[in-house]
N, CA, C and O atoms as a DFTB+ gen file, in Angstrom:
140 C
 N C O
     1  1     -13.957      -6.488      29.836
     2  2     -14.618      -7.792      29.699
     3  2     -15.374      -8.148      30.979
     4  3     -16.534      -8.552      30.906
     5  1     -14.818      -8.025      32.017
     6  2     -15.604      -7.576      33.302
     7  2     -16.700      -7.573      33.416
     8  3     -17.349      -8.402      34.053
     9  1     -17.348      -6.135      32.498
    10  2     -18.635      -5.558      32.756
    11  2     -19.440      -6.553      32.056
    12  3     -20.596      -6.643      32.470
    13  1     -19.066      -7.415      30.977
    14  2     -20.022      -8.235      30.242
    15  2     -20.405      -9.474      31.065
    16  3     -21.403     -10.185      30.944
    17  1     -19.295      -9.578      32.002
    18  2     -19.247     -10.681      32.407
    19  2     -20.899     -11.261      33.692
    20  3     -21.626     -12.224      33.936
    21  1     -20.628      -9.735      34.128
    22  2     -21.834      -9.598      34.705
    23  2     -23.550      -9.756      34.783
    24  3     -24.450      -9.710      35.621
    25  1     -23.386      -9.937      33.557
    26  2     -24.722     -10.453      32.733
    27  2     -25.096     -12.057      32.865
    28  3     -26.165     -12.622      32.634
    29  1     -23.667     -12.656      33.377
    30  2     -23.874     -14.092      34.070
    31  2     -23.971     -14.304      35.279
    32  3     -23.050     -14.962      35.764
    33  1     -24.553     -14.066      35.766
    34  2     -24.357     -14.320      37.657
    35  2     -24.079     -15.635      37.608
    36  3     -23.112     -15.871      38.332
    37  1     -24.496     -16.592      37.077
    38  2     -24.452     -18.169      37.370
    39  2     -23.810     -18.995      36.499
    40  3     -23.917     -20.219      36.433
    41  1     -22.895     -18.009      35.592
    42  2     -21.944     -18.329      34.760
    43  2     -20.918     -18.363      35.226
    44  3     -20.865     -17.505      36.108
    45  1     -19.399     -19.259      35.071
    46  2     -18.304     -19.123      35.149
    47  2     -17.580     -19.073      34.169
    48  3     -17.821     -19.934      33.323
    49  1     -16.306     -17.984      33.831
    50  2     -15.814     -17.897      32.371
    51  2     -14.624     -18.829      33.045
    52  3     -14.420     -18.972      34.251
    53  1     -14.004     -19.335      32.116
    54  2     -12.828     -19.911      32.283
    55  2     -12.049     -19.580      31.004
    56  3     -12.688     -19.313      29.986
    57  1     -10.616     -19.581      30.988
    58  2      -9.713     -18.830      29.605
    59  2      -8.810     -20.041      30.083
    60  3      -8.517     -20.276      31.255
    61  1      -8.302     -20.984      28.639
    62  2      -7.165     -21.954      28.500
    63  2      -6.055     -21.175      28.643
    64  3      -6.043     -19.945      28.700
    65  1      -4.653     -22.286      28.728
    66  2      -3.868     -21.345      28.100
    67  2      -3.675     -21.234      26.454
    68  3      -2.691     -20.678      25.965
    69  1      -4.426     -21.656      25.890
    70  2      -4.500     -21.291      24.286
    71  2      -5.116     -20.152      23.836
    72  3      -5.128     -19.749      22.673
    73  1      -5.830     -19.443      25.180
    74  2      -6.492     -18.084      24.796
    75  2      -8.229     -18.141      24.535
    76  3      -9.137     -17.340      24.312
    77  1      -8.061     -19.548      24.707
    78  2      -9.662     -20.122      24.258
    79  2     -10.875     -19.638      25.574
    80  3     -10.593     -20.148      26.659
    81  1     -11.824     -18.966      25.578
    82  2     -12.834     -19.048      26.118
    83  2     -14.439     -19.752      26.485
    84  3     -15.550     -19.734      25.955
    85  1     -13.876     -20.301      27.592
    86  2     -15.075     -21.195      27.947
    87  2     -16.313     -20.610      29.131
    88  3     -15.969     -20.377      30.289
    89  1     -17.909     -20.396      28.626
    90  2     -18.542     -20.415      29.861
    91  2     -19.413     -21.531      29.948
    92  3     -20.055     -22.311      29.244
    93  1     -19.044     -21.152      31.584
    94  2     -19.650     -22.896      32.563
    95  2     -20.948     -22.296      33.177
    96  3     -21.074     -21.240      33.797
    97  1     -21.947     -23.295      32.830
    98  2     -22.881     -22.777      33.596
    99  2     -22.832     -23.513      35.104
   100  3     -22.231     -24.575      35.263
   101  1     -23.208     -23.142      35.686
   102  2     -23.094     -24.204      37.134
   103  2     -24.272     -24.752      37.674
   104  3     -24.227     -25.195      38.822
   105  1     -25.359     -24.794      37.005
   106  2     -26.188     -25.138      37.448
   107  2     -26.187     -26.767      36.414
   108  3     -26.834     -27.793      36.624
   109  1     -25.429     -26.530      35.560
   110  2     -25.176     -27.821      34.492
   111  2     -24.326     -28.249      34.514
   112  3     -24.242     -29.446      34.240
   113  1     -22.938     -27.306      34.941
   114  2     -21.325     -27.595      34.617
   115  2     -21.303     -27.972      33.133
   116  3     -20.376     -28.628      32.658
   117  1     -22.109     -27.640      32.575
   118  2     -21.407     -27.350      31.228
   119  2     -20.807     -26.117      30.161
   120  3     -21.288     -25.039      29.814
   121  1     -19.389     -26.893      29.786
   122  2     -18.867     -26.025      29.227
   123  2     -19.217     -25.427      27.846
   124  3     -19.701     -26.152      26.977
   125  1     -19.036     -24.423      27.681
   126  2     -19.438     -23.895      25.902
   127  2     -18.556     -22.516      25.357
   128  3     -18.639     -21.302      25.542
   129  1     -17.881     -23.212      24.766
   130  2     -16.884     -22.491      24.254
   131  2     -17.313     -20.842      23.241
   132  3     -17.884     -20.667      22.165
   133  1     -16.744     -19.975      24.175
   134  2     -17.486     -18.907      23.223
   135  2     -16.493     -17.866      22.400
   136  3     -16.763     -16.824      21.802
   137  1     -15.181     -18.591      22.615
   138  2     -13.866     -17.194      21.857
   139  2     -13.362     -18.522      21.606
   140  3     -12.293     -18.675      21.016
């Protein structure tokens, strides 16, 4: 998941503990749930 991750430089992933996946952009701080 790593390697995909890389395709965001200016993304931050964040994982709940429900397993849920969120990326943050930081130039917005917004979140968008993508798992």
């Amino acid at each position: 998941m790593q390697s995909s991750l890389n395709n965001y430089p200016f993304k931050t992933v964040r994982e709940t503990e429900k397993g849920e996946v969120f990326l943050m952009d930081k130039s917005t701080y917004d979140y968008k749930k993508i798992m």
